[in-house]
Coordinates of C-alpha atoms in Angstrom, one line a residue:
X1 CA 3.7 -62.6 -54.5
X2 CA 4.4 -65.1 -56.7
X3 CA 7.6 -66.5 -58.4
X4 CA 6.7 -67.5 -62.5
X5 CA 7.8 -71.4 -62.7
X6 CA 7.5 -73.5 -65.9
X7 CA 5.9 -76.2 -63.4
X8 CA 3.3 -73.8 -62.5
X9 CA 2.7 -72.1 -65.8
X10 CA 1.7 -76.1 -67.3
X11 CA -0.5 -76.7 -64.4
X12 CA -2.9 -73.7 -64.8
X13 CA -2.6 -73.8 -69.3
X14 CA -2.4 -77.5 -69.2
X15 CA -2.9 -77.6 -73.1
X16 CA 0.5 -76.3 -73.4
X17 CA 2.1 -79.0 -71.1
X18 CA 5.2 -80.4 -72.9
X19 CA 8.3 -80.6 -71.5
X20 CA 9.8 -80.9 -74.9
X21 CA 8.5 -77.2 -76.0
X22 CA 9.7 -73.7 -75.7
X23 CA 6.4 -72.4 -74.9
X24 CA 7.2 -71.2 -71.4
X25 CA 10.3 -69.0 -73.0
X26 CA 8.2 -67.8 -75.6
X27 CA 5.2 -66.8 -72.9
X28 CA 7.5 -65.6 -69.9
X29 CA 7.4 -61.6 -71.3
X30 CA 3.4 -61.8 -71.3
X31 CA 3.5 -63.5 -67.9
X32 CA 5.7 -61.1 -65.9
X33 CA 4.2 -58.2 -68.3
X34 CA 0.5 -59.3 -65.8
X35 CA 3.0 -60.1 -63.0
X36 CA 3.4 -56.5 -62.9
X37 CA 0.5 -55.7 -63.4
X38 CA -0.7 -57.3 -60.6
X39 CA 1.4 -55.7 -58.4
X40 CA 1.6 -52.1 -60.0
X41 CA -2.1 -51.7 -61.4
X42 CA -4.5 -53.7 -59.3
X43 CA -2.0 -53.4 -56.7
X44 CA -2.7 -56.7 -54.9
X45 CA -1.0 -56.3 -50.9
X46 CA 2.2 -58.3 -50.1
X47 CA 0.4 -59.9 -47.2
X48 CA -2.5 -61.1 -49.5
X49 CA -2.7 -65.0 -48.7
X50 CA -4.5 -66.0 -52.5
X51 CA -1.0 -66.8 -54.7
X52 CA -3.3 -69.7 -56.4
X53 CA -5.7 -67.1 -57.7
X54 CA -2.8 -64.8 -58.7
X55 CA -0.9 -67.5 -60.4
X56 CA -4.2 -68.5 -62.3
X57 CA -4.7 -64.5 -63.5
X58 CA -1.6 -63.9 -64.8
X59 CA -0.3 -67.5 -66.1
X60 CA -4.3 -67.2 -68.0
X61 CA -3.7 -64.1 -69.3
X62 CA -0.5 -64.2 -70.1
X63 CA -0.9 -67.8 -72.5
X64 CA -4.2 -66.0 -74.0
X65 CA -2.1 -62.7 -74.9
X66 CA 1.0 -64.4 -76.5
X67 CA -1.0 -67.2 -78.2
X68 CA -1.8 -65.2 -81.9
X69 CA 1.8 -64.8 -81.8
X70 CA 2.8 -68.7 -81.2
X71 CA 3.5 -70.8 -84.5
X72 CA 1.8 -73.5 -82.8
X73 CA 1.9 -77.3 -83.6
X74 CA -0.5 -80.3 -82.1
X75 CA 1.6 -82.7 -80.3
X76 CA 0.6 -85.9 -78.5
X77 CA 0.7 -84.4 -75.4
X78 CA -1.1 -80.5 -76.8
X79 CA 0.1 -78.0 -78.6
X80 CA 3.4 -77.1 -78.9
X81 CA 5.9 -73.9 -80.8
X82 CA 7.1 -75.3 -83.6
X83 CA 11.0 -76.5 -83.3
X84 CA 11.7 -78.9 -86.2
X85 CA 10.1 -79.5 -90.0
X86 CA 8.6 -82.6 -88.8
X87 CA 5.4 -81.7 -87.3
X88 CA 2.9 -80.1 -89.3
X89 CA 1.2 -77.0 -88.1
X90 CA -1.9 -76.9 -85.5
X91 CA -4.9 -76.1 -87.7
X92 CA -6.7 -73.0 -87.7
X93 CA -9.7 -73.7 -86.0
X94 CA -7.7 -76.0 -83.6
X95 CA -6.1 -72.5 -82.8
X96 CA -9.2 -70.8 -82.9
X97 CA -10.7 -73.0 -80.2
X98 CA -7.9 -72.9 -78.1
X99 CA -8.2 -68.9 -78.2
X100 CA -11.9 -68.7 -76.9
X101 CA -10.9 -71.7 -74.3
X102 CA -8.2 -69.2 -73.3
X103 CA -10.8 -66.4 -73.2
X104 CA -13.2 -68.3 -71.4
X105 CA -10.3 -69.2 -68.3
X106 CA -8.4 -66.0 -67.7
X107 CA -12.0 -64.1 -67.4
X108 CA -12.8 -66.8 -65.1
X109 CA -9.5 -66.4 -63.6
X110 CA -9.5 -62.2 -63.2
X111 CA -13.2 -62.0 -61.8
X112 CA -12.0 -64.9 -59.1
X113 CA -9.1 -62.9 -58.1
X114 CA -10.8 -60.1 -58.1
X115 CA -13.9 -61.2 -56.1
X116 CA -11.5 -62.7 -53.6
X117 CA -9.4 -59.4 -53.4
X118 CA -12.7 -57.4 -52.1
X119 CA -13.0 -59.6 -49.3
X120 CA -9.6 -58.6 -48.4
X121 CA -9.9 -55.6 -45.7
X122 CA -6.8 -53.3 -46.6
X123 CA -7.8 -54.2 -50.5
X124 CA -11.3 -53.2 -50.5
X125 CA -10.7 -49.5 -49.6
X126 CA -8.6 -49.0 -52.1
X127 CA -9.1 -46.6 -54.9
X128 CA -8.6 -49.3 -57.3
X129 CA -11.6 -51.7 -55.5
X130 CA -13.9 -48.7 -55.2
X131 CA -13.6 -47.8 -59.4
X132 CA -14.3 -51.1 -60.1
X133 CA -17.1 -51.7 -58.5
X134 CA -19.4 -49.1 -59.3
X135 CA -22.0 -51.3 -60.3
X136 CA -24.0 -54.1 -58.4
X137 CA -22.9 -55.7 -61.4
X138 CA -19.3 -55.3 -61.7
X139 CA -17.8 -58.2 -63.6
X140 CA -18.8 -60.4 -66.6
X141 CA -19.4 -63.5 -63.9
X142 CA -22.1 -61.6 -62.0
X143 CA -23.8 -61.0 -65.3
X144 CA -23.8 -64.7 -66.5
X145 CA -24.6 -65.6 -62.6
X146 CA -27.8 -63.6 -63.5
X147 CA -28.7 -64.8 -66.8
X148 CA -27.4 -62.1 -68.6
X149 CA -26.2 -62.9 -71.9
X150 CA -24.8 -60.9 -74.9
X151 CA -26.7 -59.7 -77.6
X152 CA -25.8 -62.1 -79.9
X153 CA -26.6 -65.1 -76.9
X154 CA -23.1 -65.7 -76.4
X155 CA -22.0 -65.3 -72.9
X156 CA -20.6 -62.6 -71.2
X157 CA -16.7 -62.4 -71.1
X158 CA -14.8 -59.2 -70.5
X159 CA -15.6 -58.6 -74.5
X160 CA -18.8 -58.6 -74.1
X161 CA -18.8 -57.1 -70.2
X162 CA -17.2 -54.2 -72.1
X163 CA -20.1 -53.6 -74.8
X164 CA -23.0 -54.2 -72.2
X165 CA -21.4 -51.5 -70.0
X166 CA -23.4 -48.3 -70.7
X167 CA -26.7 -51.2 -70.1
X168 CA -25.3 -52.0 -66.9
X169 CA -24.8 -48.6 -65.6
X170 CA -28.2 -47.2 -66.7
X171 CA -30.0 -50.3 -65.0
X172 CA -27.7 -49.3 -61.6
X173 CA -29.8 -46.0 -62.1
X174 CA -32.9 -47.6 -62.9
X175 CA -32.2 -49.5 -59.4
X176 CA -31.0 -46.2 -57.8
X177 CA -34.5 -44.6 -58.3
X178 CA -36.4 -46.9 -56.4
X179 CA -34.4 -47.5 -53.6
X180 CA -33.1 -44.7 -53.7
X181 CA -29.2 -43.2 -54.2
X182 CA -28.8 -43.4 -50.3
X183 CA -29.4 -46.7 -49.8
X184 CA -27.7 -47.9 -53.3
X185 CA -24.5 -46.1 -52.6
X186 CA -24.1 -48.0 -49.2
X187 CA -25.0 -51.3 -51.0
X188 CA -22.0 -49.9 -53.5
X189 CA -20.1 -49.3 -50.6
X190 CA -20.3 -52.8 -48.1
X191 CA -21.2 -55.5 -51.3
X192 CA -19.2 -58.0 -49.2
X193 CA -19.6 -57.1 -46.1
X194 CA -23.4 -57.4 -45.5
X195 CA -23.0 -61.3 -45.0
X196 CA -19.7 -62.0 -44.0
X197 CA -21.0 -64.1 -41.3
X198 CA -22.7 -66.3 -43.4
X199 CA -26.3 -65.8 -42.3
X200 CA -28.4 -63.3 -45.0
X201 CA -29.8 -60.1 -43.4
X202 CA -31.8 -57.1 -44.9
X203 CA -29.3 -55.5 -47.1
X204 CA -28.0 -59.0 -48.5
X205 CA -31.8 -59.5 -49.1
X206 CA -32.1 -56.0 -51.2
X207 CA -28.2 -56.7 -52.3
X208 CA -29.9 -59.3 -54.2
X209 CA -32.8 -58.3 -55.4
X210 CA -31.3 -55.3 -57.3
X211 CA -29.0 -57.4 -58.8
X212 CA -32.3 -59.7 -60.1
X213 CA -33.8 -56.6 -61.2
X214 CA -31.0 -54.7 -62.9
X215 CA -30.0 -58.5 -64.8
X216 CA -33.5 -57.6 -66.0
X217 CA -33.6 -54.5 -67.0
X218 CA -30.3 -55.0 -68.9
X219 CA -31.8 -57.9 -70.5
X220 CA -35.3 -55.6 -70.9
X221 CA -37.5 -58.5 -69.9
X222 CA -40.4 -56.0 -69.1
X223 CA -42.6 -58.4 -67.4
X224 CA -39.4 -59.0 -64.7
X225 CA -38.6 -56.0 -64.4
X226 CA -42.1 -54.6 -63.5
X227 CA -42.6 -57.8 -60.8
X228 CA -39.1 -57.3 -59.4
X229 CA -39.5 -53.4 -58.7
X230 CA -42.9 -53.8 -57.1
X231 CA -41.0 -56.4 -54.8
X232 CA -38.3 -54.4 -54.2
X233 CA -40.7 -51.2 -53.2
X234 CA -42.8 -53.4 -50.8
X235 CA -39.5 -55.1 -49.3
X236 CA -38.5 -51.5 -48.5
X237 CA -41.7 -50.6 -47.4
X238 CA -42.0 -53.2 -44.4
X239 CA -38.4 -52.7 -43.4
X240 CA -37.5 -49.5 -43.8
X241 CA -37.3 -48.9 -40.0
X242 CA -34.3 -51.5 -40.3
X243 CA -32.9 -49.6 -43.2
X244 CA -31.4 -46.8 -42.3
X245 CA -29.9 -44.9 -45.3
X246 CA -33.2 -45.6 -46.7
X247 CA -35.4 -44.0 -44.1
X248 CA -33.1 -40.6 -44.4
X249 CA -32.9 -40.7 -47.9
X250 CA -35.2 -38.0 -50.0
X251 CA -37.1 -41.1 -52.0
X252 CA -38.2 -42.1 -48.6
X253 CA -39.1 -38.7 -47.7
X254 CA -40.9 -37.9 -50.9
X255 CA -42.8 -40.9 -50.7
X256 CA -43.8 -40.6 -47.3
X257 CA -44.6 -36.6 -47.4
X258 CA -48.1 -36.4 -45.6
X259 CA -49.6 -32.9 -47.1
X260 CA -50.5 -30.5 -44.3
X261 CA -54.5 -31.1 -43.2
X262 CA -56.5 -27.9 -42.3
X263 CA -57.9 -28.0 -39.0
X264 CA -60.0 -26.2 -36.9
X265 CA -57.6 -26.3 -34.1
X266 CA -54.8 -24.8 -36.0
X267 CA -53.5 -21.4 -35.7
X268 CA -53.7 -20.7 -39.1
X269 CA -57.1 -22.5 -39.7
X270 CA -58.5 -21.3 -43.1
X271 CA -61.9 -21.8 -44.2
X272 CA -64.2 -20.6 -46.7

């Protein structure tokens, strides 16, 4: 785990980089408040090799959570606290900006930590990895990856992640339905795993193509959506013999039921 520096702190919020400033006093509660949080909530292993990624999250976090309460001054070299009548203070959309820059990096910086933590072995069975990601979708990145945008056509942060939530879940169901809750819980289940080795196979293949179809749905672009599930259906169709929790799943049974045929042969032969 990591040890908070003033060094590493200006390196990852490099608008507050000056040595002549009290802003790493002034932020070091918020950063060991996310330090802690790392370590108590998401529960990141001691062995986990990453500390760049964990240094990004919480030095990000931490400068976006104390900044509203920061009397903050423009210096030559960024912004600074303010420590003598002589400099004026920062204006408020100079501020402003700052704040949504700040948004933008430590979403950046939680979804990177986060992706990279699921690849971990020991991390990825957790509790804490499995509530996460109940979704195909699980993060705001994956959503703008997929041309998801909010409703306003701003793009997705952990604000907006938040509001698209129940639209997110219901397209996981949407998703669910056609190929079926078997085969979507295992996708749930292994979303890293299925190409580890860096050569696609038939689950990274579906992997993807729900995610396609649910960015769709959530977006309700009808015309996608209707293409992308008759894709999906006939991707399943040829290769369900190489899809196992498919092939025993009920969909697969219900679509495949052959109704009994009355033949002459049979035991119980019925005519009329």
């Amino acid at each position: 785990m990591i040890t908070l520096s003033k060094e590493a702190f200006e390196k990852y919020v490099p608008a507050f980089r000056d040595a002549e400033t009290h802003i790493f006093e002034a932020v070091l509660p918020y950063m060991q408040q996310y330090l802690d949080k790392a370590r108590n909530v998401i529960k990141i292993p001691e062995d986990y090799a990453g500390n760049a990624l964990v240094e990004a999250y919480v030095y990000r976090q931490a400068a976006w959570q104390a900044l509203p309460h920061l009397d903050l001054v423009l210096t030559d070299n960024g912004f600074a606290v303010v420590s003598n009548n002589n400099l004026a203070p920062a204006s408020r959309d100079r501020v402003a900006a700052l704040q949504e820059r700040l948004r933008e990096e430590k979403a950046d910086a939680r979804d990177l930590l986060l992706m990279d933590l699921c690849r971990n072995t020991a991390w990825r069975d957790t509790e804490a990895c499995r509530r996460l990601r109940s979704s195909l979708l699980w993060c705001p990145m994956l959503l703008r990856r997929y041309g998801v945008t909010a409703a306003d056509g701003r793009q997705v942060l952990e604000r907006e992640y938040n509001a698209l939530l129940p639209q997110v879940l219901a397209a996981g169901e949407e998703a669910a339905r056609i190929v079926s809750r078997e085969q979507m819980q295992w996708l749930l289940e292994h979303q890293d795993e299925c190409d580890e080795d860096g050569e696609p196979d038939l689950r990274s293949v579906l992997r993807e193509m729900c995610r396609r179809f649910m960015a769709a749905v959530i977006a309700d672009r009808k015309p996608a959506m209707r293409t992308l599930a008759a894709q999906i259906q006939d991707f399943l169709n040829r290769h369900a013999d190489d899809l196992p929790e498919y092939a025993a799943s009920s969909k697969f049974q219900a679509d495949n039921f052959k109704p009994y045929e009355n033949k002459k042969d049979d035991a119980c032969f019925f005519f009329g």
